[in-house]
Coordinates of C-alpha atoms in Angstrom, one line a residue:
Chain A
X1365 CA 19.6 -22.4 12.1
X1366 CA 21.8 -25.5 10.4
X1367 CA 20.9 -29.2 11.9
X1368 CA 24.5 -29.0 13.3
X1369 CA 23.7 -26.3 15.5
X1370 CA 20.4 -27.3 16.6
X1371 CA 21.4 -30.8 17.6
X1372 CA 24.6 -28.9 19.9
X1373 CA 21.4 -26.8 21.6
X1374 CA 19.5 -30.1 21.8
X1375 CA 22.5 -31.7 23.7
X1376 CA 22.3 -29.4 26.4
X1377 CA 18.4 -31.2 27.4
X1378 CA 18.6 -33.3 30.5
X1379 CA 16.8 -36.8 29.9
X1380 CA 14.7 -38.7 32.9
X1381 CA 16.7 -38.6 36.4
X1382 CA 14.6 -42.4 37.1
X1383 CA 13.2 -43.6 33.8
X1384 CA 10.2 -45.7 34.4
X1385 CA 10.2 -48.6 32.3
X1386 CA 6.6 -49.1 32.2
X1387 CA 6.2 -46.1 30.3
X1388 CA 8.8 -46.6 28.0
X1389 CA 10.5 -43.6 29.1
X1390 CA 14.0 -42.3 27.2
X1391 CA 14.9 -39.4 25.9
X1392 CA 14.7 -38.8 21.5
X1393 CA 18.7 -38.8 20.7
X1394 CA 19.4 -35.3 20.1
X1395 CA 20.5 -36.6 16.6
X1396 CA 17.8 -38.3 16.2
X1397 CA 15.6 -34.9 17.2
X1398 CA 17.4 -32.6 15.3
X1399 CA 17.3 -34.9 11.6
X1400 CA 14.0 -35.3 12.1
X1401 CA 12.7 -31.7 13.2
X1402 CA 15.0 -30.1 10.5
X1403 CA 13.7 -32.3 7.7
X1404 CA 9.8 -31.1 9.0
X1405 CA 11.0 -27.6 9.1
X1406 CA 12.9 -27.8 5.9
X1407 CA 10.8 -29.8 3.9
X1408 CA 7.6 -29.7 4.5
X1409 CA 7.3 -25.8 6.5
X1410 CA 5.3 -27.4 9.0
X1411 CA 6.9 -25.7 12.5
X1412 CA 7.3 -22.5 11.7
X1413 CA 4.4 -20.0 12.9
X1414 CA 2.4 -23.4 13.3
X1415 CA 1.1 -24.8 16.4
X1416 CA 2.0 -27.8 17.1
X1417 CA 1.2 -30.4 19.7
X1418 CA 3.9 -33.6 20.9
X1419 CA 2.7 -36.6 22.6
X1420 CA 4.2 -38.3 24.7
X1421 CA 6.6 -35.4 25.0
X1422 CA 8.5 -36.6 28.2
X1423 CA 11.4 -34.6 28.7
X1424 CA 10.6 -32.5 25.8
X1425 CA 13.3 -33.1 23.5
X1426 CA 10.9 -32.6 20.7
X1427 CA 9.2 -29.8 21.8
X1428 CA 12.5 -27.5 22.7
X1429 CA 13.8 -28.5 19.0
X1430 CA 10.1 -27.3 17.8
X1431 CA 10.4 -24.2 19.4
X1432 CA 13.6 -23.5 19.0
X1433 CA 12.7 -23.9 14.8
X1434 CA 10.1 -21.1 15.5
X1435 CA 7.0 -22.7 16.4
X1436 CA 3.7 -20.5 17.4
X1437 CA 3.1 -22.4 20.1
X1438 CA 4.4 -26.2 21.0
X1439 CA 2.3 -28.0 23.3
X1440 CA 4.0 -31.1 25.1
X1441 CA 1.2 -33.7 26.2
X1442 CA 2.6 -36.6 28.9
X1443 CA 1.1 -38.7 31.7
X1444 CA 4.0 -38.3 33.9
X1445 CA 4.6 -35.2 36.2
X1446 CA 7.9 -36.3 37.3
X1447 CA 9.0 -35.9 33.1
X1448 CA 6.9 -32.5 33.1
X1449 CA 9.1 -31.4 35.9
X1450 CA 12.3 -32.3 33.8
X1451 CA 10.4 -30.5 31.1
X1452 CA 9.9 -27.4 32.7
X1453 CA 13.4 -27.1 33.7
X1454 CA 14.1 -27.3 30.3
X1455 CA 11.7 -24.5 29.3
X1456 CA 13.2 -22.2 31.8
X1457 CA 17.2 -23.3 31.2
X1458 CA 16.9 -22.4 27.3
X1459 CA 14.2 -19.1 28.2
X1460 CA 11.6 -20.4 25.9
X1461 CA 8.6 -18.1 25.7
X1462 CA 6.2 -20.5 23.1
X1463 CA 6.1 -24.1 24.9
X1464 CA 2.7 -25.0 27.2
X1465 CA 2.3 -28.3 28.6
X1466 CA -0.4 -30.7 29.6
X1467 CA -0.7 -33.4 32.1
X1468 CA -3.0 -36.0 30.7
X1469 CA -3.1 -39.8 29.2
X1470 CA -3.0 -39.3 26.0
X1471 CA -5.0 -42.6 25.1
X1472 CA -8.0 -40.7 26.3
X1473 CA -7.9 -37.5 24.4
X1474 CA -10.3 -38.9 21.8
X1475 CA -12.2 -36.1 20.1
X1476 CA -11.4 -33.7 22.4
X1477 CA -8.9 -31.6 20.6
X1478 CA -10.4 -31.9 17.4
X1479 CA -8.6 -30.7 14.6
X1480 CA -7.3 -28.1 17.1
X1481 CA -3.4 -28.4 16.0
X1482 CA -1.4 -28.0 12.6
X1483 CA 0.9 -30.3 13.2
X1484 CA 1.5 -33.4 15.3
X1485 CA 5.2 -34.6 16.2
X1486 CA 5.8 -37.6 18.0
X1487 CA 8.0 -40.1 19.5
X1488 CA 5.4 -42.5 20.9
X1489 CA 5.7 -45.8 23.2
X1490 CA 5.0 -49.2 22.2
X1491 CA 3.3 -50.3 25.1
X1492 CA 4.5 -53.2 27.0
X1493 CA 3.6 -56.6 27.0
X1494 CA 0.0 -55.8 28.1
X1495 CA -1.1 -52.8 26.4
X1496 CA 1.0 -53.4 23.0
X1497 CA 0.1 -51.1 19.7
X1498 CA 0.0 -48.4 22.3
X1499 CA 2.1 -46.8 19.1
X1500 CA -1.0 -46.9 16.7
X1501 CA -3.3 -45.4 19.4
X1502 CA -1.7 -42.8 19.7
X1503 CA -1.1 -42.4 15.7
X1504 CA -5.1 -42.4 15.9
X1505 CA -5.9 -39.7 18.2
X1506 CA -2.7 -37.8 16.2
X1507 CA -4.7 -37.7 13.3
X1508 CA -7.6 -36.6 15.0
X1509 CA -6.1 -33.4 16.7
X1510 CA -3.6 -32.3 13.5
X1511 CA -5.6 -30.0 10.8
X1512 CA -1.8 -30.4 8.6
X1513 CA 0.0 -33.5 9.1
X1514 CA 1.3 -35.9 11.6
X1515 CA 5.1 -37.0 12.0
X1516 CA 5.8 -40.1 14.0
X1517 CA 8.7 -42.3 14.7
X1518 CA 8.8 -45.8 14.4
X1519 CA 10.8 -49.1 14.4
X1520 CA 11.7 -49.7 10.4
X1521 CA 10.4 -53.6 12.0
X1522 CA 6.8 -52.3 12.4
X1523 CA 6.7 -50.9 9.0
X1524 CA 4.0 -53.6 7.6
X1525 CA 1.6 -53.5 10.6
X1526 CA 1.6 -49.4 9.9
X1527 CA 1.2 -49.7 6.1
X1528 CA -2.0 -52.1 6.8
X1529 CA -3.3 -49.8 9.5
X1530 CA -2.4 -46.3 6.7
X1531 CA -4.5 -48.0 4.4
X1532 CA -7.5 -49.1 7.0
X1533 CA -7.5 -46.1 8.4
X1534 CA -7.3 -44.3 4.4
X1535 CA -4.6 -42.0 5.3
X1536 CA -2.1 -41.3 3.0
X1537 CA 1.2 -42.1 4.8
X1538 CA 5.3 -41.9 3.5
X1539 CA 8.3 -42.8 4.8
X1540 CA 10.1 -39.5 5.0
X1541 CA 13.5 -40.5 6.7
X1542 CA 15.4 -43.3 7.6
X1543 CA 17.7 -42.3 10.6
X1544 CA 20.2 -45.0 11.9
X1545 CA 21.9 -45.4 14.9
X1546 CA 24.2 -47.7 16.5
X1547 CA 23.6 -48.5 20.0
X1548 CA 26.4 -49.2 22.2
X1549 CA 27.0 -53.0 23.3
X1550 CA 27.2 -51.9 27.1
X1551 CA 23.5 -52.2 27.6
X1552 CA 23.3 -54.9 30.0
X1553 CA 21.3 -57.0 27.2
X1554 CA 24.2 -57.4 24.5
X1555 CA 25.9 -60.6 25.1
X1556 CA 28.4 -59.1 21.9
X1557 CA 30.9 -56.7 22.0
X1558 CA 29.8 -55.6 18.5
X1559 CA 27.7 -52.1 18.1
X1560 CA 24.1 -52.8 16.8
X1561 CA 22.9 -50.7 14.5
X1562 CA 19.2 -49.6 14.6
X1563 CA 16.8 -48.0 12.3
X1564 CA 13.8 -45.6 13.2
X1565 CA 11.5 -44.4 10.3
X1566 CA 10.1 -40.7 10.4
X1567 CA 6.6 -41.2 8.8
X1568 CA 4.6 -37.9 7.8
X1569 CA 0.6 -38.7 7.3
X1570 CA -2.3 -36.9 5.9
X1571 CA -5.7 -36.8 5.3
X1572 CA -5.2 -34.9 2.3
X1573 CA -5.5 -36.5 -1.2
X1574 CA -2.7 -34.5 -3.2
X1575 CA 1.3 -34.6 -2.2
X1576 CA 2.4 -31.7 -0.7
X1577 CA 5.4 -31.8 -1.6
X1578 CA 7.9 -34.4 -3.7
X1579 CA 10.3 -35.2 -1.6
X1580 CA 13.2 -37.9 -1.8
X1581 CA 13.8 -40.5 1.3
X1582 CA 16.8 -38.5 3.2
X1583 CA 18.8 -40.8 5.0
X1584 CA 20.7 -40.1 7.9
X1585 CA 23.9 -42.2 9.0
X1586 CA 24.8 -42.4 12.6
X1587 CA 27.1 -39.4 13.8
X1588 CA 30.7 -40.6 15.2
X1589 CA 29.6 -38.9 18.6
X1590 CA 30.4 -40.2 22.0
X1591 CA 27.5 -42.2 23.3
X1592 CA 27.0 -43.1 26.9
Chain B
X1373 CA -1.2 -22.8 30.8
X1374 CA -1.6 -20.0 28.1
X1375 CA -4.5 -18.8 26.6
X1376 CA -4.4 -20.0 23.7
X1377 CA -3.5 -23.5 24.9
X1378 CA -6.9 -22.9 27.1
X1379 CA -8.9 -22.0 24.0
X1380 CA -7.6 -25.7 22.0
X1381 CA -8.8 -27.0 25.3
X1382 CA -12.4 -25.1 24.8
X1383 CA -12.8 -26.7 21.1
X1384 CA -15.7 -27.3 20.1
X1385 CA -16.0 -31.2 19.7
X1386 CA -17.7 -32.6 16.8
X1387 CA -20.7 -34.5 17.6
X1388 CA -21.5 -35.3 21.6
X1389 CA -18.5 -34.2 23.7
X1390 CA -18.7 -36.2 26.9
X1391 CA -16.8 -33.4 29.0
X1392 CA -17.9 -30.3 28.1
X1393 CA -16.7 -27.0 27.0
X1394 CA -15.2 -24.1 27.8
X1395 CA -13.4 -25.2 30.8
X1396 CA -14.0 -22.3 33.1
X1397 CA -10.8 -20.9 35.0
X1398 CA -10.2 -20.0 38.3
X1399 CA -6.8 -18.7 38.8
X1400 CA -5.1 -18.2 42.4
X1401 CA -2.0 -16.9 40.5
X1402 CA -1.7 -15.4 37.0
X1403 CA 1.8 -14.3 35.6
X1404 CA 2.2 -12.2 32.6
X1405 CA 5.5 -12.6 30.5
X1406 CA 7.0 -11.1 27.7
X1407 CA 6.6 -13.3 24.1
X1408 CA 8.2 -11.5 20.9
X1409 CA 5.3 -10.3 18.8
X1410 CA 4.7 -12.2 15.6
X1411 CA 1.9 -10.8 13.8
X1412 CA 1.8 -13.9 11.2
X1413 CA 0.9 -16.0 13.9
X1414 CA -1.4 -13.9 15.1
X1415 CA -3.7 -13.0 12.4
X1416 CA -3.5 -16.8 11.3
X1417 CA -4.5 -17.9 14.5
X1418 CA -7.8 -15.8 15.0
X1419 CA -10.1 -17.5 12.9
X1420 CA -8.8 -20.8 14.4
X1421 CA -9.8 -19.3 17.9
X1422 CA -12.9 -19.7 20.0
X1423 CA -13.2 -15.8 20.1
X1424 CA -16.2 -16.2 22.7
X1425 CA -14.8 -18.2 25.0
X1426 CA -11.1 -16.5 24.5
X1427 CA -12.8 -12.7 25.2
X1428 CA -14.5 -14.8 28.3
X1429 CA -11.2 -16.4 29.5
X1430 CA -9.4 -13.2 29.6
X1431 CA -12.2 -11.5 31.7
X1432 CA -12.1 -13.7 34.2
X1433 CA -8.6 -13.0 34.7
X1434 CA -8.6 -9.6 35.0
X1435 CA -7.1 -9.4 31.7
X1436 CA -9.1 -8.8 28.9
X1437 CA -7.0 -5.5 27.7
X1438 CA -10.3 -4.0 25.5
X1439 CA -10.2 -6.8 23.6
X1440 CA -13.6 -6.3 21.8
X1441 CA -16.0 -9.1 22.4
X1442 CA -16.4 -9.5 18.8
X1443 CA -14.0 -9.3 15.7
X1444 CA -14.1 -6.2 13.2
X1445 CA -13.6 -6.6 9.0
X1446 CA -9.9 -5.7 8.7
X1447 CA -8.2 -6.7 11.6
X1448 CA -6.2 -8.4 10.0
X1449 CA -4.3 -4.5 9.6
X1450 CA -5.0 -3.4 12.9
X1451 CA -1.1 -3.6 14.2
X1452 CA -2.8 -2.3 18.0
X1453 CA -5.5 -4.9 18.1
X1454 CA -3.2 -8.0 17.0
X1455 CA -0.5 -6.4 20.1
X1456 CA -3.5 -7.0 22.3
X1457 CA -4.4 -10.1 21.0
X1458 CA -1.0 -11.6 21.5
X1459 CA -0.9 -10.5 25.0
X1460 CA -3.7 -12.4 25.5
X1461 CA -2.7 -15.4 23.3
X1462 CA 0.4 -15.7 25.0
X1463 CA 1.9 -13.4 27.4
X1464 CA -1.2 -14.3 30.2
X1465 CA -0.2 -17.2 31.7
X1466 CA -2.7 -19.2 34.5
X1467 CA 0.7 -20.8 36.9
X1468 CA -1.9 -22.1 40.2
X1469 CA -5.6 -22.5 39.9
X1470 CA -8.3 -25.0 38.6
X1471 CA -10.7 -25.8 35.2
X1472 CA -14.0 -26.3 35.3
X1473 CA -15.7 -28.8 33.2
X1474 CA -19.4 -26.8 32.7
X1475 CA -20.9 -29.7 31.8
X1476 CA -19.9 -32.3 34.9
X1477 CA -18.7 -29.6 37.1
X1478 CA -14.9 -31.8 37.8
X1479 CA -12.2 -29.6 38.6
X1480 CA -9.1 -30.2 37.1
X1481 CA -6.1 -28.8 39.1
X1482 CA -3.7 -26.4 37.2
X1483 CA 0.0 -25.8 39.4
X1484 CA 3.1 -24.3 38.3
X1485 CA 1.2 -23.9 34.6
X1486 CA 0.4 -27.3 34.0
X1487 CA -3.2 -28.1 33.8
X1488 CA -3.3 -32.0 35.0
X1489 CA -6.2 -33.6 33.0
X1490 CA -6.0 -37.1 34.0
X1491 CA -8.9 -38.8 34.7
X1492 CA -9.7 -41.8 37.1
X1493 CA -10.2 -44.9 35.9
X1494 CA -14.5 -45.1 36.1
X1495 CA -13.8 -41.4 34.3
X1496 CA -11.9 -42.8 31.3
X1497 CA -14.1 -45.3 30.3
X1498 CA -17.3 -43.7 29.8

């Protein structure tokens, strides 16, 4: 399947009906999805027959692009039924046969899942103003459950704090994508007319000591699409 | 919830596991759906499995399909025995009924195939 195609299929997901903002809750841009799926797929062969697990799964943009690449088995993990409902519509919309999900906090999985996963994909939240790092919590209990490798989105802002926590931690980390996106000045915040452009990073860490695979930073520019 | 999604649940945790494993499964409605055989996945996914508690989980829904309750050299060729393997993998799915934690005895309700693990707040931070 090219990117182009499954970015179309990933349009067709519906996002949250009432996004709670406590939770952080928004949909991955199907762009955003599909650059950063393809390149694990692509790249690194880490989808394909593999089971895979995606916290903080929400809607389950992720985990329809996962399965959709040919996954084993993708597991969504999310706190929020109302999302898992969404999900499920999903599932059934597209006829997906290899997606289970779980209703859990995902903070709390500690050690149970144990190695129990090749691969982790995630888009995670930051926390808000009272639980902040909530990010780098769930990168930890990632890298407990993934026997492979763990991908992980992140502000390009945060980049430092998760370079010092790589190295803490002794897990080998790179920056595997850049993917950037303009975001539309009608969100009630922007006082400018002008478009601001915003940059996620795709990071890919492993507890292994040799590289998998050489692999040059692909950047991604935004697409000319129509944004709400 | 599939089986094989039951069976990561069953892992074995290293060192003390405060909740306890396999989760035992009582199921008030099973459904059984149609997944396209892949016998790469399969055979990779075997040794990864809790075969015990996977042959138990099975049983106690009525579907354990002669699975044998333990694995023969060379399965790995056995075409008919990885078909029956990925039935139960995947095609046996638990859509209304509870797990059981062995060790603490909490229920954790399972409806329309979502198992809902969350745990109260005196729970979590033990």
């Amino acid at each position: 399947m090219k990117r182009k195609e499954l970015e179309s299929f990933l349009q067709q997901v519906d996002g949250f009906e009432k996004p709670k903002l406590l939770l952080e809750q928004y949909p991955t841009r199907p762009h955003i999805a599909a650059c950063m799926l393809y390149t694990i797929h692509n790249t690194y062969d880490d989808i394909e027959n593999k089971v895979v697990g995606d916290l903080g799964c929400g809607c389950g943009m992720l985990s329809i692009g996962t399965a959709m690449l040919g996954a084993g088995l993708c597991v969504g993990f999310d706190i929020d039924e109302d999302a898992l409902e969404i999900f499920s519509r999903n599932v059934a919309e597209f006829e997906l046969t290899n997606i289970d999900m779980i209703q859990c906090n995902v903070c709390s999985l500690s050690d149970t899942m144990f190695k129990s996963f090749d691969t982790i994909i995630m888009n995670p939240p930051f926390g808000t103003k009272h639980n902040k790092g909530m990010d780098m919590s769930f990168l930890k209990i990632a890298l407990q459950m993934a026997r492979v490798a763990v991908y992980s989105l992140h502000k390009s802002s945060t980049r430092e704090h998760i370079q010092k926590k790589a190295d803490e931690w002794k897990i080998k980390m790179d920056v595997i994508a850049e993917l950037r996106y303009d975001l539309p000045a009608s969100y009630r915040f922007h006082k400018k007319k002008t478009r601001k452009v915003c940059e996620d990073l795709l990071y890919r860490f492993d507890h292994l000591n040799h590289q998998k695979i050489s692999a040059n930073i692909q950047s991604f520019r935004p697409e000319i699409s129509k944004e709400p | 919830m599939k089986l094989l999604t039951h069976n990561l649940l069953s892992s074995h945790v290293r060192g003390v596991g405060p909740r306890g494993f396999p989760l035992r499964i009582q199921a008030t409605e099973v459904r059984v759906s149609p997944v396209d055989f892949n016998p790469d996945f399969v055979t990779r996914m075997i040794p990864k499995m809790e075969w015990t508690a996977l042959v138990e989980a099975a049983e106690s829904l009525g579907h354990l399909s002669e699975l044998p309750r333990e694995l023969a050299e060379g399965y790995e060729k056995d075409e008919e025995f990885l078909r029956k393997v990925h039935h139960v993998l995947l095609e046996v799915e638990v859509v209304e009924g509870t797990l059981q934690c062995p060790e603490s005895g909490r229920l954790f309700p399972i409806s329309r195939g979502i198992p809902n693990m969350l745990l109260s707040d005196e729970e979590a931070a033990s």
